[in-house]
């Protein structure tokens, strides 16, 4: 089986990830004109035949595909889908890549989560997601039921991401903290206040946000001259809630800003021609998690080591992901990521991860 290799040791640093978040699909529109869609504006757009997926599915798909689930690494989504064709198709896709879907429940009478994604001509964009889908029915009890069935305690990661209610996501982080798991989270701009009030930041070890979400956390508006202030204030707010939190702030083509303790780090992106940027942030987080599982440090100095860091792997996977119009690149596997690293001129740096990658299949 093609998979990423651990660095300098045989086994991964973590053996299992449990996630909760949205499971669903959607459709893509490319809007005419570049200006931001107005509150009362109607605009024409081209409906595209692209495949869209939701956050938990995107992140866990990449992790399962790259770490060799289920044989070498366990991937356990917790969520809900509707009893419709979309839900059944998504369950099958998750199982095919090696996820254990025992705790993804099918909800009679409910529809599967659905998003309408829109892109501007410059490839940026956003989405509108249903709030009354099966995913909205995920509860803290679902999280409790999952962990009641887990009999082993080991090196594990819990992943708390949007598109299910905050109560379930906070419960996952609470139980992750009790189990000494690595708690990883992301959130939406509109959830910042509630996430903070419910103790989400204090329960999170690694938080991944984009610059818009950092703006909401900081309370400072992003302008051409204020970005550095936004990032600094965001980090200060988070450290006041949790001094040990590690923060990743993605900023599109400007790369990733990372902070932990009193240290900070910036890594630029890989330059590629983007077909679609939708899902790039989720791919980045998935690649970073894979790097941590392989034993890489979160970030480091490329000039001082022959090994990459986890953020570099996240950037590589994000760059690979945007070469596909779908939010999950259909050719995502270790062999194709190896080939992509060669195309980026980074193959020597990433070579230790790709010792068992094999030949590329589709790219």
mmCIF file of C-alpha atoms in Angstrom:
data_model
loop_
_atom_site.group_PDB
_atom_site.id
_atom_site.type_symbol
_atom_site.label_atom_id
_atom_site.label_comp_id
_atom_site.label_asym_id
_atom_site.label_seq_id
_atom_site.Cartn_x
_atom_site.Cartn_y
_atom_site.Cartn_z
ATOM 1 C CA UNK A 1 0.000 0.000 0.000
ATOM 2 C CA UNK A 2 1.299 3.460 -0.919
ATOM 3 C CA UNK A 3 1.577 5.721 2.120
ATOM 4 C CA UNK A 4 3.704 8.406 3.722
ATOM 5 C CA UNK A 5 6.523 7.133 5.915
ATOM 6 C CA UNK A 6 7.375 8.107 9.463
ATOM 7 C CA UNK A 7 10.636 9.989 9.873
ATOM 8 C CA UNK A 8 13.530 8.045 11.448
ATOM 9 C CA UNK A 9 11.199 5.600 13.228
ATOM 10 C CA UNK A 10 8.944 2.768 12.104
ATOM 11 C CA UNK A 11 5.565 3.855 13.476
ATOM 12 C CA UNK A 12 3.611 7.069 13.200
ATOM 13 C CA UNK A 13 3.689 9.461 16.150
ATOM 14 C CA UNK A 14 -0.108 9.128 16.303
ATOM 15 C CA UNK A 15 -2.102 6.018 15.427
ATOM 16 C CA UNK A 16 -5.686 7.257 15.271
ATOM 17 C CA UNK A 17 -7.736 10.366 14.504
ATOM 18 C CA UNK A 18 -11.347 10.934 15.545
ATOM 19 C CA UNK A 19 -13.162 13.823 13.935
ATOM 20 C CA UNK A 20 -16.488 15.538 13.953
ATOM 21 C CA UNK A 21 -17.737 18.094 11.469
ATOM 22 C CA UNK A 22 -19.803 18.348 8.353
ATOM 23 C CA UNK A 23 -20.319 15.484 5.913
ATOM 24 C CA UNK A 24 -22.015 16.600 2.724
ATOM 25 C CA UNK A 25 -21.705 17.756 -0.857
ATOM 26 C CA UNK A 26 -22.569 20.751 -2.990
ATOM 27 C CA UNK A 27 -22.443 22.593 -6.296
ATOM 28 C CA UNK A 28 -20.145 25.236 -7.815
ATOM 29 C CA UNK A 29 -20.944 28.511 -9.527
ATOM 30 C CA UNK A 30 -18.391 30.812 -11.160
ATOM 31 C CA UNK A 31 -19.751 34.326 -10.842
ATOM 32 C CA UNK A 32 -19.415 36.999 -13.436
ATOM 33 C CA UNK A 33 -17.408 40.080 -12.350
ATOM 34 C CA UNK A 34 -14.841 40.260 -9.563
ATOM 35 C CA UNK A 35 -16.517 42.553 -7.034
ATOM 36 C CA UNK A 36 -17.885 41.005 -3.835
ATOM 37 C CA UNK A 37 -21.496 39.872 -4.067
ATOM 38 C CA UNK A 38 -23.756 42.493 -2.527
ATOM 39 C CA UNK A 39 -26.512 41.943 0.002
ATOM 40 C CA UNK A 40 -29.321 42.637 -2.452
ATOM 41 C CA UNK A 41 -27.492 41.763 -5.654
ATOM 42 C CA UNK A 42 -28.476 39.176 -8.241
ATOM 43 C CA UNK A 43 -25.723 37.992 -10.543
ATOM 44 C CA UNK A 44 -25.315 35.436 -13.295
ATOM 45 C CA UNK A 45 -22.947 32.536 -12.769
ATOM 46 C CA UNK A 46 -21.877 29.420 -14.611
ATOM 47 C CA UNK A 47 -22.800 26.123 -12.942
ATOM 48 C CA UNK A 48 -19.742 23.871 -13.049
ATOM 49 C CA UNK A 49 -19.563 20.054 -12.906
ATOM 50 C CA UNK A 50 -17.201 20.087 -9.920
ATOM 51 C CA UNK A 51 -17.502 17.898 -6.837
ATOM 52 C CA UNK A 52 -17.773 19.622 -3.488
ATOM 53 C CA UNK A 53 -17.364 18.062 -0.046
ATOM 54 C CA UNK A 54 -17.584 19.324 3.528
ATOM 55 C CA UNK A 55 -14.809 19.996 5.989
ATOM 56 C CA UNK A 56 -14.587 16.815 8.040
ATOM 57 C CA UNK A 57 -14.797 14.652 4.915
ATOM 58 C CA UNK A 58 -12.109 16.649 3.079
ATOM 59 C CA UNK A 59 -9.607 16.599 5.921
ATOM 60 C CA UNK A 60 -10.112 12.963 6.893
ATOM 61 C CA UNK A 61 -10.072 11.814 3.253
ATOM 62 C CA UNK A 62 -6.587 13.199 2.708
ATOM 63 C CA UNK A 63 -5.346 11.775 6.003
ATOM 64 C CA UNK A 64 -6.762 8.324 5.226
ATOM 65 C CA UNK A 65 -5.382 8.358 1.685
ATOM 66 C CA UNK A 66 -1.886 9.487 2.684
ATOM 67 C CA UNK A 67 -1.355 7.517 5.905
ATOM 68 C CA UNK A 68 -2.600 4.151 4.687
ATOM 69 C CA UNK A 69 -5.926 3.706 6.447
ATOM 70 C CA UNK A 70 -7.100 1.354 7.709
ATOM 71 C CA UNK A 71 -4.011 -0.855 7.924
ATOM 72 C CA UNK A 72 -1.444 1.610 9.281
ATOM 73 C CA UNK A 73 -3.637 4.394 10.626
ATOM 74 C CA UNK A 74 -7.211 4.576 11.960
ATOM 75 C CA UNK A 75 -9.616 7.287 10.783
ATOM 76 C CA UNK A 76 -12.912 7.591 12.675
ATOM 77 C CA UNK A 77 -15.444 10.199 11.541
ATOM 78 C CA UNK A 78 -18.363 10.957 13.854
ATOM 79 C CA UNK A 79 -21.307 12.553 12.098
ATOM 80 C CA UNK A 80 -24.658 12.142 10.403
ATOM 81 C CA UNK A 81 -25.991 11.958 6.856
ATOM 82 C CA UNK A 82 -29.513 11.842 5.491
ATOM 83 C CA UNK A 83 -31.230 8.758 4.146
ATOM 84 C CA UNK A 84 -30.801 10.007 0.592
ATOM 85 C CA UNK A 85 -28.685 9.098 -2.407
ATOM 86 C CA UNK A 86 -26.093 11.750 -1.585
ATOM 87 C CA UNK A 87 -25.612 10.430 1.937
ATOM 88 C CA UNK A 88 -25.233 6.832 0.773
ATOM 89 C CA UNK A 89 -22.731 7.869 -1.891
ATOM 90 C CA UNK A 90 -20.646 9.813 0.620
ATOM 91 C CA UNK A 91 -20.589 6.902 3.058
ATOM 92 C CA UNK A 92 -19.355 4.620 0.288
ATOM 93 C CA UNK A 93 -16.627 7.071 -0.706
ATOM 94 C CA UNK A 94 -15.441 7.392 2.900
ATOM 95 C CA UNK A 95 -15.307 3.635 3.292
ATOM 96 C CA UNK A 96 -13.416 3.183 0.033
ATOM 97 C CA UNK A 97 -10.576 5.396 1.225
ATOM 98 C CA UNK A 98 -10.304 3.442 4.489
ATOM 99 C CA UNK A 99 -12.395 5.368 7.019
ATOM 100 C CA UNK A 100 -14.318 3.525 9.711
ATOM 101 C CA UNK A 101 -17.859 4.904 9.282
ATOM 102 C CA UNK A 102 -19.478 2.946 12.109
ATOM 103 C CA UNK A 103 -20.238 6.202 13.917
ATOM 104 C CA UNK A 104 -21.608 8.081 10.918
ATOM 105 C CA UNK A 105 -25.339 7.656 11.471
ATOM 106 C CA UNK A 106 -28.000 7.691 8.756
ATOM 107 C CA UNK A 107 -30.900 9.923 9.840
ATOM 108 C CA UNK A 108 -34.333 8.937 8.473
ATOM 109 C CA UNK A 109 -36.289 11.897 7.170
ATOM 110 C CA UNK A 110 -33.285 14.198 7.066
ATOM 111 C CA UNK A 111 -31.309 15.491 4.110
ATOM 112 C CA UNK A 112 -27.541 15.327 3.817
ATOM 113 C CA UNK A 113 -25.604 18.558 4.309
ATOM 114 C CA UNK A 114 -25.407 20.581 1.084
ATOM 115 C CA UNK A 115 -23.399 23.657 0.090
ATOM 116 C CA UNK A 116 -23.598 26.110 -2.783
ATOM 117 C CA UNK A 117 -20.062 27.291 -3.514
ATOM 118 C CA UNK A 118 -19.314 30.378 -5.545
ATOM 119 C CA UNK A 119 -16.097 31.545 -7.128
ATOM 120 C CA UNK A 120 -15.105 34.887 -8.537
ATOM 121 C CA UNK A 121 -13.077 35.049 -11.761
ATOM 122 C CA UNK A 122 -9.865 35.393 -9.703
ATOM 123 C CA UNK A 123 -10.545 31.904 -8.149
ATOM 124 C CA UNK A 124 -11.417 33.208 -4.658
ATOM 125 C CA UNK A 125 -14.884 32.626 -3.285
ATOM 126 C CA UNK A 126 -17.088 31.273 -0.516
ATOM 127 C CA UNK A 127 -20.084 29.068 0.134
ATOM 128 C CA UNK A 128 -23.556 28.908 1.635
ATOM 129 C CA UNK A 129 -24.288 25.740 3.611
ATOM 130 C CA UNK A 130 -27.589 24.296 4.808
ATOM 131 C CA UNK A 131 -28.159 24.703 8.526
ATOM 132 C CA UNK A 132 -31.008 22.203 8.874
ATOM 133 C CA UNK A 133 -29.334 19.077 7.497
ATOM 134 C CA UNK A 134 -28.546 15.766 9.170
ATOM 135 C CA UNK A 135 -25.192 17.213 10.268
ATOM 136 C CA UNK A 136 -27.105 19.741 12.383
ATOM 137 C CA UNK A 137 -28.333 16.792 14.446
ATOM 138 C CA UNK A 138 -24.890 15.757 15.700
ATOM 139 C CA UNK A 139 -24.892 16.076 19.507
ATOM 140 C CA UNK A 140 -22.572 15.759 22.461
ATOM 141 C CA UNK A 141 -24.232 12.386 23.142
ATOM 142 C CA UNK A 142 -22.961 11.132 19.778
ATOM 143 C CA UNK A 143 -19.437 11.987 20.895
ATOM 144 C CA UNK A 144 -19.982 10.252 24.237
ATOM 145 C CA UNK A 145 -21.295 7.148 22.483
ATOM 146 C CA UNK A 146 -18.236 6.985 20.261
ATOM 147 C CA UNK A 147 -15.746 7.171 23.123
ATOM 148 C CA UNK A 148 -17.758 4.717 25.211
ATOM 149 C CA UNK A 149 -16.977 2.179 22.480
ATOM 150 C CA UNK A 150 -13.243 2.986 22.395
ATOM 151 C CA UNK A 151 -11.414 0.622 24.697
ATOM 152 C CA UNK A 152 -7.839 1.698 23.976
ATOM 153 C CA UNK A 153 -5.998 4.862 24.919
ATOM 154 C CA UNK A 154 -2.976 5.696 22.819
ATOM 155 C CA UNK A 155 -1.373 8.429 20.808
ATOM 156 C CA UNK A 156 -4.397 9.967 19.135
ATOM 157 C CA UNK A 157 -5.673 13.147 17.537
ATOM 158 C CA UNK A 158 -9.161 14.613 17.798
ATOM 159 C CA UNK A 159 -10.373 16.954 15.073
ATOM 160 C CA UNK A 160 -13.154 19.471 15.728
ATOM 161 C CA UNK A 161 -14.306 21.356 12.611
ATOM 162 C CA UNK A 162 -17.399 23.312 11.513
ATOM 163 C CA UNK A 163 -20.727 22.335 10.034
ATOM 164 C CA UNK A 164 -21.996 20.455 13.090
ATOM 165 C CA UNK A 165 -23.240 22.163 16.280
ATOM 166 C CA UNK A 166 -20.662 23.649 18.622
ATOM 167 C CA UNK A 167 -21.859 21.548 21.552
ATOM 168 C CA UNK A 168 -20.670 18.352 19.840
ATOM 169 C CA UNK A 169 -17.370 19.900 18.801
ATOM 170 C CA UNK A 170 -16.671 21.252 22.282
ATOM 171 C CA UNK A 171 -17.520 17.858 23.791
ATOM 172 C CA UNK A 172 -15.015 16.201 21.468
ATOM 173 C CA UNK A 173 -12.327 18.631 22.630
ATOM 174 C CA UNK A 174 -13.264 18.090 26.288
ATOM 175 C CA UNK A 175 -12.933 14.317 26.008
ATOM 176 C CA UNK A 176 -9.788 14.709 23.934
ATOM 177 C CA UNK A 177 -8.261 16.767 26.732
ATOM 178 C CA UNK A 178 -9.192 14.111 29.304
ATOM 179 C CA UNK A 179 -7.584 11.453 27.087
ATOM 180 C CA UNK A 180 -4.440 13.595 26.558
ATOM 181 C CA UNK A 181 -5.125 13.642 22.818
ATOM 182 C CA UNK A 182 -3.731 16.242 20.447
ATOM 183 C CA UNK A 183 -6.734 18.541 20.048
ATOM 184 C CA UNK A 184 -6.983 20.167 16.598
ATOM 185 C CA UNK A 185 -9.721 22.617 15.659
ATOM 186 C CA UNK A 186 -10.930 25.140 13.125
ATOM 187 C CA UNK A 187 -13.954 27.416 13.168
ATOM 188 C CA UNK A 188 -15.989 29.862 11.102
ATOM 189 C CA UNK A 189 -15.850 33.635 11.490
ATOM 190 C CA UNK A 190 -19.392 33.752 12.828
ATOM 191 C CA UNK A 191 -18.589 31.205 15.550
ATOM 192 C CA UNK A 192 -15.688 33.029 17.184
ATOM 193 C CA UNK A 193 -17.564 34.523 20.134
ATOM 194 C CA UNK A 194 -19.486 31.337 20.974
ATOM 195 C CA UNK A 195 -16.413 29.125 20.551
ATOM 196 C CA UNK A 196 -14.501 31.333 22.964
ATOM 197 C CA UNK A 197 -17.352 31.541 25.498
ATOM 198 C CA UNK A 198 -17.673 27.742 25.545
ATOM 199 C CA UNK A 199 -13.974 27.277 26.232
ATOM 200 C CA UNK A 200 -13.000 26.114 22.755
ATOM 201 C CA UNK A 201 -9.729 28.024 22.568
ATOM 202 C CA UNK A 202 -8.645 26.803 25.996
ATOM 203 C CA UNK A 203 -9.290 23.194 24.923
ATOM 204 C CA UNK A 204 -7.419 23.428 21.614
ATOM 205 C CA UNK A 205 -3.772 22.480 21.116
ATOM 206 C CA UNK A 206 -3.575 23.386 17.419
ATOM 207 C CA UNK A 207 -5.938 25.944 15.873
ATOM 208 C CA UNK A 208 -6.051 26.537 12.123
ATOM 209 C CA UNK A 209 -7.825 29.673 10.849
ATOM 210 C CA UNK A 210 -7.696 31.844 7.749
ATOM 211 C CA UNK A 211 -7.049 35.583 7.732
ATOM 212 C CA UNK A 212 -10.779 36.419 7.831
ATOM 213 C CA UNK A 213 -11.298 34.261 10.911
ATOM 214 C CA UNK A 214 -8.166 35.803 12.463
ATOM 215 C CA UNK A 215 -9.746 39.214 11.876
ATOM 216 C CA UNK A 216 -12.829 38.211 13.875
ATOM 217 C CA UNK A 217 -10.694 36.829 16.700
ATOM 218 C CA UNK A 218 -8.523 39.961 16.805
ATOM 219 C CA UNK A 219 -11.330 42.499 16.607
ATOM 220 C CA UNK A 220 -9.203 44.500 14.140
ATOM 221 C CA UNK A 221 -10.363 45.056 10.562
ATOM 222 C CA UNK A 222 -8.058 43.804 7.819
ATOM 223 C CA UNK A 223 -6.759 46.552 5.531
ATOM 224 C CA UNK A 224 -3.751 46.859 3.253
ATOM 225 C CA UNK A 225 -1.718 48.208 6.172
ATOM 226 C CA UNK A 226 -3.236 46.415 9.178
ATOM 227 C CA UNK A 227 -2.657 42.743 8.364
ATOM 228 C CA UNK A 228 0.373 42.405 10.648
ATOM 229 C CA UNK A 229 -1.619 44.003 13.489
ATOM 230 C CA UNK A 230 -4.547 41.648 12.884
ATOM 231 C CA UNK A 231 -2.280 38.611 13.056
ATOM 232 C CA UNK A 232 -0.458 39.858 16.157
ATOM 233 C CA UNK A 233 -3.664 40.747 17.994
ATOM 234 C CA UNK A 234 -5.296 37.441 17.020
ATOM 235 C CA UNK A 235 -2.393 35.527 18.527
ATOM 236 C CA UNK A 236 -2.459 37.642 21.689
ATOM 237 C CA UNK A 237 -6.177 36.991 22.180
ATOM 238 C CA UNK A 238 -5.665 33.254 21.738
ATOM 239 C CA UNK A 239 -2.654 33.153 24.070
ATOM 240 C CA UNK A 240 -4.666 34.958 26.737
ATOM 241 C CA UNK A 241 -7.141 32.076 26.569
ATOM 242 C CA UNK A 242 -4.527 29.326 26.214
ATOM 243 C CA UNK A 243 -0.808 30.185 26.582
ATOM 244 C CA UNK A 244 0.282 26.863 25.073
ATOM 245 C CA UNK A 245 -1.912 26.984 21.958
ATOM 246 C CA UNK A 246 -0.280 26.638 18.537
ATOM 247 C CA UNK A 247 -1.880 28.848 15.886
ATOM 248 C CA UNK A 248 -1.808 28.516 12.107
ATOM 249 C CA UNK A 249 -3.121 31.463 10.078
ATOM 250 C CA UNK A 250 -3.473 30.856 6.354
ATOM 251 C CA UNK A 251 -3.511 33.855 4.043
ATOM 252 C CA UNK A 252 -3.957 32.529 0.533
ATOM 253 C CA UNK A 253 -1.035 33.310 -1.752
ATOM 254 C CA UNK A 254 0.807 35.021 1.122
ATOM 255 C CA UNK A 255 1.349 31.685 2.812
ATOM 256 C CA UNK A 256 1.005 30.548 6.405
ATOM 257 C CA UNK A 257 1.845 32.315 9.660
ATOM 258 C CA UNK A 258 2.515 29.995 12.596
ATOM 259 C CA UNK A 259 2.818 30.819 16.282
ATOM 260 C CA UNK A 260 3.548 28.771 19.392
ATOM 261 C CA UNK A 261 4.732 30.192 22.676
ATOM 262 C CA UNK A 262 7.080 33.096 21.974
ATOM 263 C CA UNK A 263 8.147 31.852 18.546
ATOM 264 C CA UNK A 264 6.687 32.669 15.165
ATOM 265 C CA UNK A 265 7.247 31.422 11.655
ATOM 266 C CA UNK A 266 6.143 32.245 8.134
ATOM 267 C CA UNK A 267 6.217 29.852 5.204
ATOM 268 C CA UNK A 268 5.260 30.942 1.671
ATOM 269 C CA UNK A 269 3.037 28.867 -0.547
ATOM 270 C CA UNK A 270 4.083 26.812 -3.531
ATOM 271 C CA UNK A 271 3.335 28.702 -6.728
ATOM 272 C CA UNK A 272 0.931 26.800 -8.969
ATOM 273 C CA UNK A 273 -1.801 27.651 -11.434
ATOM 274 C CA UNK A 274 -4.966 27.204 -9.380
ATOM 275 C CA UNK A 275 -8.008 25.618 -10.952
ATOM 276 C CA UNK A 276 -9.993 26.201 -7.758
ATOM 277 C CA UNK A 277 -8.958 27.330 -4.279
ATOM 278 C CA UNK A 278 -12.026 25.766 -2.621
ATOM 279 C CA UNK A 279 -10.919 23.265 0.021
ATOM 280 C CA UNK A 280 -7.300 24.463 0.056
ATOM 281 C CA UNK A 281 -7.414 25.402 3.738
ATOM 282 C CA UNK A 282 -8.780 21.979 4.665
ATOM 283 C CA UNK A 283 -6.098 20.292 2.544
ATOM 284 C CA UNK A 284 -3.462 22.403 4.302
ATOM 285 C CA UNK A 285 -4.679 21.299 7.734
ATOM 286 C CA UNK A 286 -4.833 17.661 6.594
ATOM 287 C CA UNK A 287 -1.277 17.794 5.277
ATOM 288 C CA UNK A 288 -0.046 19.427 8.475
ATOM 289 C CA UNK A 289 -1.683 16.695 10.568
ATOM 290 C CA UNK A 290 -0.089 14.051 8.329
ATOM 291 C CA UNK A 291 3.285 15.682 8.894
ATOM 292 C CA UNK A 292 2.836 15.577 12.672
ATOM 293 C CA UNK A 293 1.837 11.906 12.422
ATOM 294 C CA UNK A 294 5.020 11.234 10.440
ATOM 295 C CA UNK A 295 7.071 12.736 13.261
ATOM 296 C CA UNK A 296 7.837 16.112 11.696
ATOM 297 C CA UNK A 297 8.053 19.243 13.853
ATOM 298 C CA UNK A 298 5.232 21.702 13.357
ATOM 299 C CA UNK A 299 7.649 24.189 11.820
ATOM 300 C CA UNK A 300 11.375 24.652 11.467
ATOM 301 C CA UNK A 301 14.090 26.241 9.395
ATOM 302 C CA UNK A 302 14.650 24.637 6.012
ATOM 303 C CA UNK A 303 18.198 25.991 5.922
ATOM 304 C CA UNK A 304 19.152 24.192 9.119
ATOM 305 C CA UNK A 305 17.748 20.711 8.466
ATOM 306 C CA UNK A 306 17.451 18.234 5.639
ATOM 307 C CA UNK A 307 13.917 17.377 6.757
ATOM 308 C CA UNK A 308 10.699 19.269 6.008
ATOM 309 C CA UNK A 309 8.283 20.407 8.700
ATOM 310 C CA UNK A 310 4.591 19.643 9.040
ATOM 311 C CA UNK A 311 3.553 23.068 7.719
ATOM 312 C CA UNK A 312 5.623 22.502 4.583
ATOM 313 C CA UNK A 313 3.760 19.254 3.965
ATOM 314 C CA UNK A 314 0.488 21.100 4.552
ATOM 315 C CA UNK A 315 1.480 23.696 1.983
ATOM 316 C CA UNK A 316 2.471 20.990 -0.493
ATOM 317 C CA UNK A 317 -0.890 19.223 -0.164
ATOM 318 C CA UNK A 318 -2.786 22.524 -0.390
ATOM 319 C CA UNK A 319 -0.940 23.427 -3.586
ATOM 320 C CA UNK A 320 -1.666 19.970 -4.987
ATOM 321 C CA UNK A 321 -5.339 20.287 -4.054
ATOM 322 C CA UNK A 322 -5.904 23.524 -5.983
ATOM 323 C CA UNK A 323 -4.798 21.884 -9.233
ATOM 324 C CA UNK A 324 -8.137 20.021 -9.170
ATOM 325 C CA UNK A 325 -11.549 21.643 -9.578
ATOM 326 C CA UNK A 326 -12.941 19.342 -6.860
ATOM 327 C CA UNK A 327 -12.561 20.118 -3.157
ATOM 328 C CA UNK A 328 -11.021 16.662 -2.734
ATOM 329 C CA UNK A 329 -8.378 16.057 -5.394
ATOM 330 C CA UNK A 330 -9.359 12.679 -6.911
ATOM 331 C CA UNK A 331 -5.701 11.732 -7.416
ATOM 332 C CA UNK A 332 -4.661 12.316 -3.817
ATOM 333 C CA UNK A 333 -2.239 9.608 -2.705
ATOM 334 C CA UNK A 334 1.380 9.399 -1.620
ATOM 335 C CA UNK A 335 2.650 8.451 -5.081
ATOM 336 C CA UNK A 336 1.064 11.441 -6.775
ATOM 337 C CA UNK A 337 2.106 13.810 -3.992
ATOM 338 C CA UNK A 338 5.669 12.562 -4.491
ATOM 339 C CA UNK A 339 5.445 13.343 -8.202
ATOM 340 C CA UNK A 340 4.011 16.770 -7.413
ATOM 341 C CA UNK A 341 6.886 17.495 -5.008
ATOM 342 C CA UNK A 342 9.272 16.713 -7.861
ATOM 343 C CA UNK A 343 7.423 19.144 -10.097
ATOM 344 C CA UNK A 344 7.762 21.791 -7.364
ATOM 345 C CA UNK A 345 11.514 21.113 -7.092
ATOM 346 C CA UNK A 346 11.110 19.974 -3.480
ATOM 347 C CA UNK A 347 11.533 16.213 -3.941
ATOM 348 C CA UNK A 348 14.907 15.973 -2.152
ATOM 349 C CA UNK A 349 13.510 17.735 0.901
ATOM 350 C CA UNK A 350 10.410 15.546 1.088
ATOM 351 C CA UNK A 351 12.142 12.320 0.002
ATOM 352 C CA UNK A 352 12.169 10.712 3.503
ATOM 353 C CA UNK A 353 8.359 10.834 3.559
ATOM 354 C CA UNK A 354 8.022 9.108 0.202
ATOM 355 C CA UNK A 355 10.146 5.994 0.723
ATOM 356 C CA UNK A 356 7.038 3.815 0.218
ATOM 357 C CA UNK A 357 5.161 6.030 -2.221
ATOM 358 C CA UNK A 358 5.541 3.833 -5.302
ATOM 359 C CA UNK A 359 4.696 4.948 -8.820
ATOM 360 C CA UNK A 360 2.209 7.732 -9.514
ATOM 361 C CA UNK A 361 -1.285 6.728 -10.604
ATOM 362 C CA UNK A 362 -3.176 9.887 -11.560
ATOM 363 C CA UNK A 363 -2.333 13.575 -11.399
#
